[in-house]
Short mmCIF file of C-alpha atoms and ligand atoms in Angstrom, two decimals:
data_model
loop_
_atom_site.label_atom_id
_atom_site.label_comp_id
_atom_site.label_asym_id
_atom_site.label_seq_id
_atom_site.Cartn_x
_atom_site.Cartn_y
_atom_site.Cartn_z
CA MET A 1 -3.64 -27.77 4.49
CA THR A 2 -6.86 -29.75 4.97
CA THR A 3 -9.07 -30.74 2.00
CA ALA A 4 -11.62 -28.11 3.08
CA GLU A 5 -8.95 -25.39 3.10
CA LYS A 6 -7.63 -26.47 -0.31
CA LEU A 7 -11.14 -26.49 -1.77
CA ASN A 8 -11.56 -22.94 -0.55
CA SER A 9 -8.59 -21.53 -2.46
CA VAL A 10 -9.35 -19.29 -5.46
CA VAL A 11 -7.63 -21.71 -7.85
CA ALA A 12 -9.54 -24.73 -6.52
CA LYS A 13 -12.86 -22.93 -6.80
CA GLU A 14 -12.19 -21.98 -10.42
CA VAL A 15 -11.03 -25.48 -11.27
CA VAL A 16 -13.98 -27.25 -9.68
CA GLU A 17 -16.45 -24.84 -11.25
CA GLY A 18 -14.79 -24.93 -14.68
CA LEU A 19 -14.42 -28.71 -14.91
CA SER A 20 -17.95 -29.35 -13.61
CA LYS A 21 -19.58 -27.42 -16.47
CA LYS A 22 -21.12 -29.09 -19.50
CA ASN A 23 -18.64 -27.19 -21.67
CA LYS A 24 -15.49 -27.44 -19.59
CA SER A 25 -13.36 -24.33 -19.24
CA LEU A 26 -10.50 -22.99 -17.14
CA PRO A 27 -9.48 -19.31 -16.83
CA SER A 28 -6.35 -18.36 -18.78
CA TRP A 29 -4.72 -16.69 -15.77
CA LEU A 30 -4.06 -20.23 -14.54
CA PHE A 31 -1.28 -20.46 -17.17
CA TYR A 32 0.91 -18.09 -15.21
CA ASP A 33 2.58 -19.92 -12.36
CA GLU A 34 6.38 -19.77 -12.07
CA GLU A 35 6.82 -22.40 -14.79
CA GLY A 36 4.15 -20.79 -17.03
CA ASP A 37 5.85 -17.37 -16.70
CA LYS A 38 9.07 -18.94 -17.97
CA ILE A 39 7.34 -20.60 -20.94
CA PHE A 40 5.57 -17.33 -21.77
CA GLN A 41 9.01 -15.66 -22.00
CA GLN A 42 9.89 -18.30 -24.62
CA ILE A 43 6.62 -17.64 -26.47
CA MET A 44 7.45 -13.95 -26.69
CA ALA A 45 10.79 -14.84 -28.29
CA MET A 46 9.28 -17.23 -30.88
CA PRO A 47 9.44 -16.22 -34.56
CA GLU A 48 5.68 -16.90 -34.97
CA TYR A 49 4.67 -14.70 -32.02
CA TYR A 50 4.76 -11.36 -33.86
CA LEU A 51 2.90 -9.43 -31.13
CA THR A 52 5.89 -8.70 -28.91
CA ASP A 53 8.12 -7.54 -31.76
CA CYS A 54 5.37 -5.24 -33.06
CA GLU A 55 4.84 -3.48 -29.75
CA TYR A 56 8.58 -3.29 -29.22
CA GLU A 57 8.92 -1.59 -32.61
CA ILE A 58 6.10 0.86 -31.84
CA PHE A 59 7.81 1.97 -28.64
CA GLN A 60 11.27 2.05 -30.21
CA GLU A 61 10.23 4.05 -33.26
CA GLN A 62 7.55 6.27 -31.76
CA LYS A 63 8.71 6.95 -28.22
CA SER A 64 9.01 10.70 -28.88
CA ALA A 65 5.49 10.93 -30.32
CA ILE A 66 4.16 8.86 -27.40
CA LEU A 67 5.84 11.17 -24.90
CA LYS A 68 4.40 14.19 -26.69
CA SER A 69 0.88 12.77 -26.33
CA PHE A 70 1.41 11.71 -22.73
CA SER A 71 2.62 15.15 -21.69
CA ALA A 72 0.28 17.20 -23.90
CA ASP A 73 -1.92 18.30 -20.98
CA SER A 74 0.53 18.15 -18.10
CA PRO A 75 4.35 17.90 -18.01
CA GLU A 76 4.12 15.79 -14.83
CA PHE A 77 2.21 12.51 -14.55
CA ASN A 78 1.83 9.18 -12.77
CA LEU A 79 2.47 6.28 -15.14
CA ILE A 80 0.46 3.29 -13.90
CA GLU A 81 1.04 -0.08 -15.51
CA PHE A 82 -1.39 -2.99 -15.15
CA GLY A 83 0.22 -6.38 -15.77
CA ALA A 84 3.77 -5.12 -16.30
CA GLY A 85 5.37 -8.58 -16.33
CA ASP A 86 9.11 -8.17 -16.78
CA GLY A 87 8.60 -4.59 -18.03
CA LEU A 88 11.01 -5.07 -20.94
CA LYS A 89 8.90 -3.22 -23.52
CA THR A 90 7.84 -0.49 -21.11
CA GLU A 91 11.50 0.04 -20.31
CA ILE A 92 12.00 1.56 -23.77
CA LEU A 93 9.52 4.30 -22.89
CA LEU A 94 10.84 4.72 -19.35
CA LYS A 95 14.38 5.09 -20.65
CA HIS A 96 13.32 7.75 -23.11
CA PHE A 97 11.24 9.66 -20.56
CA THR A 98 14.08 9.70 -18.01
CA SER A 99 16.63 10.79 -20.62
CA GLU A 100 14.29 13.69 -21.47
CA GLU A 101 14.19 14.51 -17.75
CA ILE A 102 10.42 14.19 -17.57
CA ASN A 103 8.92 14.48 -14.13
CA PHE A 104 6.96 11.25 -13.72
CA THR A 105 6.63 8.30 -11.36
CA TYR A 106 6.38 4.77 -12.71
CA ARG A 107 3.84 2.77 -10.69
CA PRO A 108 3.56 -0.87 -11.82
CA VAL A 109 0.57 -2.66 -10.27
CA ASP A 110 0.53 -6.37 -9.46
CA ILE A 111 -1.00 -8.60 -6.81
CA SER A 112 2.26 -10.52 -6.63
CA ALA A 113 4.75 -8.81 -4.30
CA SER A 114 7.60 -10.94 -5.65
CA VAL A 115 6.91 -9.93 -9.28
CA LEU A 116 7.06 -6.26 -8.21
CA LYS A 117 10.20 -6.77 -6.16
CA GLN A 118 12.01 -8.33 -9.12
CA LEU A 119 10.78 -5.63 -11.49
CA LYS A 120 11.87 -2.83 -9.17
CA LYS A 121 15.29 -4.40 -8.69
CA ARG A 122 15.80 -4.74 -12.44
CA MET A 123 14.60 -1.22 -13.22
CA GLN A 124 16.76 0.34 -10.52
CA LYS A 125 19.75 -1.39 -12.04
CA SER A 126 19.07 -0.39 -15.65
CA LEU A 127 17.55 3.04 -14.95
CA PRO A 128 19.00 4.34 -11.67
CA THR A 129 17.30 7.76 -11.94
CA LEU A 130 13.80 6.33 -12.52
CA ALA A 131 11.24 7.17 -9.81
CA ILE A 132 9.56 3.77 -9.34
CA ASP A 133 6.91 3.16 -6.72
CA PRO A 134 5.11 -0.20 -7.19
CA ILE A 135 1.58 -0.77 -5.93
CA ASN A 136 1.02 -4.24 -4.53
CA LYS A 137 -2.76 -4.37 -4.95
CA GLU A 138 -5.53 -5.44 -7.29
CA TYR A 139 -5.87 -3.11 -10.30
CA PHE A 140 -8.93 -1.22 -9.12
CA GLU A 141 -7.80 -0.97 -5.52
CA ALA A 142 -4.65 0.64 -6.89
CA LEU A 143 -6.69 3.26 -8.76
CA ASP A 144 -8.71 3.91 -5.59
CA GLU A 145 -5.50 4.46 -3.64
CA LEU A 146 -4.19 6.87 -6.25
CA ASN A 147 -7.41 8.83 -6.31
CA GLU A 148 -7.28 9.43 -2.56
CA ASP A 149 -4.64 12.08 -2.93
CA ARG A 150 -3.12 13.20 -6.20
CA LYS A 151 -2.43 16.40 -8.04
CA ASN A 152 -0.95 15.00 -11.25
CA PRO A 153 -2.87 13.21 -14.01
CA VAL A 154 -2.75 9.47 -14.34
CA ILE A 155 -1.79 7.55 -17.47
CA VAL A 156 -2.75 3.88 -17.28
CA LEU A 157 -0.92 1.37 -19.49
CA PHE A 158 -2.52 -1.97 -20.35
CA LEU A 159 -0.16 -3.32 -22.98
CA GLY A 160 0.81 -6.54 -24.73
CA ALA A 161 -2.66 -7.44 -26.09
CA ASN A 162 -3.70 -8.51 -22.59
CA ILE A 163 -7.10 -6.96 -23.30
CA GLY A 164 -7.63 -9.75 -25.86
CA ASN A 165 -7.61 -12.40 -23.14
CA PHE A 166 -10.98 -11.17 -21.88
CA HIS A 167 -14.23 -12.19 -23.51
CA ILE A 168 -15.28 -9.04 -25.41
CA SER A 169 -18.15 -8.30 -22.99
CA ASP A 170 -15.73 -8.54 -20.03
CA ALA A 171 -13.24 -6.32 -21.89
CA GLU A 172 -15.97 -3.68 -22.18
CA LEU A 173 -16.71 -3.90 -18.45
CA PHE A 174 -13.01 -3.75 -17.61
CA VAL A 175 -12.32 -0.65 -19.72
CA LYS A 176 -15.47 1.03 -18.41
CA LYS A 177 -14.39 0.34 -14.84
CA ILE A 178 -10.96 1.87 -15.48
CA ALA A 179 -12.59 4.86 -17.18
CA ASP A 180 -14.95 5.38 -14.23
CA ASN A 181 -11.90 5.73 -11.99
CA LEU A 182 -10.19 8.29 -14.24
CA ARG A 183 -10.59 12.06 -14.13
CA GLU A 184 -10.56 14.64 -16.88
CA GLY A 185 -7.04 14.86 -18.33
CA ASP A 186 -6.22 11.23 -17.43
CA LYS A 187 -5.34 8.76 -20.17
CA LEU A 188 -5.38 5.05 -20.90
CA MET A 189 -3.11 3.31 -23.41
CA ILE A 190 -4.18 -0.18 -24.52
CA GLY A 191 -2.25 -2.61 -26.74
CA PHE A 192 -4.54 -4.26 -29.31
CA ASP A 193 -3.60 -7.09 -31.64
CA LEU A 194 -5.33 -6.31 -34.94
CA LYS A 195 -7.19 -8.57 -37.38
CA LYS A 196 -4.85 -9.75 -40.13
CA ASP A 197 -4.08 -12.81 -42.28
CA PRO A 198 -5.79 -15.61 -40.32
CA ASN A 199 -2.89 -17.98 -41.05
CA LEU A 200 -0.41 -15.66 -39.36
CA ILE A 201 -2.66 -15.41 -36.31
CA LEU A 202 -3.12 -19.15 -36.06
CA ASP A 203 0.63 -19.75 -36.39
CA ALA A 204 1.25 -17.45 -33.40
CA TYR A 205 -0.76 -19.90 -31.25
CA TYR A 206 0.41 -23.08 -33.00
CA ASP A 207 4.18 -22.75 -33.30
CA LYS A 208 6.23 -25.46 -34.96
CA ALA A 209 8.56 -25.97 -31.99
CA GLY A 210 5.60 -26.81 -29.74
CA ILE A 211 6.28 -24.11 -27.14
CA THR A 212 2.60 -23.07 -27.00
CA THR A 213 1.64 -26.72 -26.53
CA GLU A 214 4.02 -26.84 -23.54
CA PHE A 215 2.48 -23.60 -22.21
CA ASN A 216 -0.96 -25.24 -22.31
CA MET A 217 0.20 -28.57 -20.91
CA ASN A 218 1.86 -26.74 -18.03
CA LEU A 219 -1.63 -25.78 -16.90
CA LEU A 220 -2.43 -29.47 -16.41
CA ARG A 221 0.95 -30.08 -14.76
CA ARG A 222 0.26 -27.14 -12.46
CA LEU A 223 -2.94 -28.84 -11.31
CA ASN A 224 -0.98 -32.06 -10.77
CA ARG A 225 1.55 -30.12 -8.67
CA GLU A 226 -0.93 -28.07 -6.67
CA PHE A 227 -3.72 -30.57 -6.08
CA SER A 228 -2.06 -33.96 -6.65
CA ALA A 229 -4.18 -34.43 -9.78
CA ASN A 230 -3.29 -37.19 -12.23
CA PHE A 231 -3.37 -35.55 -15.67
CA ASP A 232 -1.20 -37.50 -18.12
CA THR A 233 -0.33 -34.81 -20.69
CA ASP A 234 0.32 -37.50 -23.35
CA THR A 235 -3.43 -38.12 -23.38
CA PHE A 236 -4.26 -34.49 -24.21
CA ILE A 237 -3.61 -32.23 -27.21
CA HIS A 238 -3.41 -28.48 -27.63
CA TYR A 239 -5.94 -27.25 -30.20
CA PRO A 240 -6.14 -23.55 -31.16
CA TYR A 241 -8.35 -22.08 -33.86
CA TYR A 242 -9.07 -18.64 -35.21
CA ASP A 243 -12.41 -17.35 -36.50
CA PRO A 244 -11.76 -14.49 -38.95
CA GLN A 245 -15.42 -13.41 -38.80
CA THR A 246 -15.37 -12.58 -35.10
CA GLY A 247 -11.59 -12.07 -34.74
CA THR A 248 -11.53 -14.54 -31.85
CA ALA A 249 -8.68 -17.00 -31.39
CA LYS A 250 -9.56 -19.75 -28.93
CA SER A 251 -7.35 -22.39 -27.35
CA PHE A 252 -8.52 -25.75 -26.14
CA ILE A 253 -6.91 -28.65 -24.35
CA VAL A 254 -8.60 -31.79 -25.68
CA SER A 255 -8.65 -35.23 -24.08
CA LYS A 256 -7.74 -37.90 -26.66
CA ILE A 257 -9.38 -40.64 -24.63
CA GLU A 258 -12.28 -41.26 -22.27
CA GLN A 259 -10.88 -40.95 -18.76
CA ASP A 260 -11.43 -39.84 -15.18
CA ILE A 261 -9.04 -37.32 -13.71
CA HIS A 262 -8.69 -37.50 -9.94
CA PHE A 263 -7.68 -34.53 -7.78
CA ALA A 264 -6.45 -36.33 -4.65
CA ASP A 265 -6.11 -33.17 -2.53
CA LEU A 266 -9.64 -32.04 -3.38
CA GLU A 267 -11.15 -35.54 -3.15
CA LYS A 268 -12.83 -34.93 -6.51
CA SER A 269 -12.85 -36.61 -9.93
CA PHE A 270 -13.87 -35.27 -13.33
CA HIS A 271 -14.96 -37.39 -16.26
CA PHE A 272 -13.71 -36.70 -19.80
CA LYS A 273 -15.32 -38.22 -22.88
CA ALA A 274 -12.98 -39.03 -25.77
CA TRP A 275 -12.17 -35.76 -27.62
CA GLU A 276 -13.82 -33.60 -24.96
CA PRO A 277 -12.26 -30.10 -24.88
CA ILE A 278 -11.45 -27.69 -22.05
CA HIS A 279 -11.61 -24.11 -23.29
CA VAL A 280 -8.57 -22.37 -21.80
CA GLU A 281 -8.06 -19.07 -23.60
CA PHE A 282 -9.52 -16.27 -25.70
CA SER A 283 -7.11 -14.09 -27.68
CA GLN A 284 -9.36 -11.53 -29.32
CA LYS A 285 -8.15 -9.63 -32.40
CA PHE A 286 -9.62 -6.18 -33.04
CA ASP A 287 -10.52 -3.85 -35.88
CA HIS A 288 -11.08 -0.10 -35.68
CA GLU A 289 -14.80 -0.39 -35.25
CA MET A 290 -14.35 -2.67 -32.25
CA ILE A 291 -11.78 -0.33 -30.68
CA GLU A 292 -13.97 2.76 -31.21
CA ASN A 293 -16.92 0.84 -29.79
CA LEU A 294 -14.96 -0.15 -26.67
CA ALA A 295 -13.97 3.49 -26.15
CA THR A 296 -17.48 4.85 -26.72
CA LYS A 297 -19.02 2.38 -24.28
CA ALA A 298 -16.56 3.55 -21.63
CA ASP A 299 -17.11 7.24 -22.41
CA LEU A 300 -13.52 7.65 -23.55
CA LYS A 301 -12.20 9.50 -26.59
CA VAL A 302 -9.77 7.84 -28.98
CA GLN A 303 -6.88 10.28 -28.99
CA GLN A 304 -4.24 8.55 -31.10
CA TYR A 305 -3.32 5.24 -32.76
CA PHE A 306 0.32 4.10 -32.78
CA TYR A 307 0.91 1.29 -35.29
CA ASP A 308 3.90 -0.90 -36.14
CA SER A 309 5.18 -0.74 -39.72
CA LYS A 310 3.15 -3.81 -40.78
CA ASN A 311 -0.10 -2.57 -39.16
CA TYR A 312 -0.33 -5.81 -37.20
CA PHE A 313 -0.68 -4.16 -33.80
CA ALA A 314 -1.84 -0.84 -32.33
CA ASP A 315 -1.19 0.89 -29.04
CA VAL A 316 -4.16 3.18 -28.70
CA LEU A 317 -4.28 6.24 -26.48
CA LEU A 318 -7.70 6.97 -25.02
CA SER A 319 -8.55 9.99 -22.94
CA LYS A 320 -11.20 10.95 -20.46
C1 AVI B 1 -0.73 -12.63 -22.65
N1 AVI B 1 -1.51 -12.75 -23.88
C2 AVI B 1 -1.66 -11.45 -24.54
C3 AVI B 1 -1.06 -13.81 -24.79
C4 AVI B 1 -1.96 -13.86 -26.05
O1 AVI B 1 -1.43 -13.66 -27.14
O2 AVI B 1 -3.16 -14.04 -25.92
C5 AVI B 1 -1.03 -15.16 -24.12
C6 AVI B 1 -0.64 -16.29 -25.05
N2 AVI B 1 -1.23 -17.45 -25.11
C7 AVI B 1 -0.65 -18.22 -26.00
N3 AVI B 1 0.33 -17.53 -26.56
C8 AVI B 1 0.36 -16.33 -25.96
#
């Protein structure tokens, strides 16, 4: 690839824009290359990262109640999942629905064909009777496709606290855009991490074993790999903090020294002052008021809250 072609890639554009700003930032989706996906699996298994266990417990303990709500208006439905990942938590629901002989099709949506291929292969092995029909498109293109021709209602899943990785104003736009593509009788289930003891929240992003640090440093290594950049991760630290007033956890990668980072493939350099941060992630925590507000702004009704036993997390069912 020529320098011009490399500069034109989506990743390069984000990187150049983000590192040229006065307050440097990079989008958190950059964490998730092949290596980042693997580290995220380790994060989900960490004792400090309570989120995964909470949602797992909700599905395990309340799968019958969830099914009852999903099928309240129609016994048949399309189950769309945005950002399914490895689908391990969703599998608990899928297993229950198939054992109850519910007539539904599971339609995970992802822009990565290989992620969908792997997911389908795994699901077909563990749940041979599951009707699975992945959609290899962007989220909203997938909803457009579904709306072209359907008779059954749609239930959209956006789980795992992924909503928290948007800035709150972008989360509002995102939910509104989903809602605008839904019809009466359709539903949306969102996983929200709730406000709680600030120390517990901070620990989830600052684990003792240093796995989250590795997750963050992989972002720099990814840029070294993809653009022949020269980040030395020993000269950077991972710095998360949580603001209990706003419920926002933020992660930064901070340069310990003054330095220039050169991206050979892009023929560009970026200057870092000593202790200059790059903002790399939001992980918003919610309370009820914020959830109701999100729903109201999207013209959705809050139908039901499903909590874990510690009230750390809620999967919330919204309806059109
Ligand atoms: C994917 N997302 C919900 C995670 C979170 O909790 O914000 C990503 C993550 N970043 C660091 N640890 C986990």
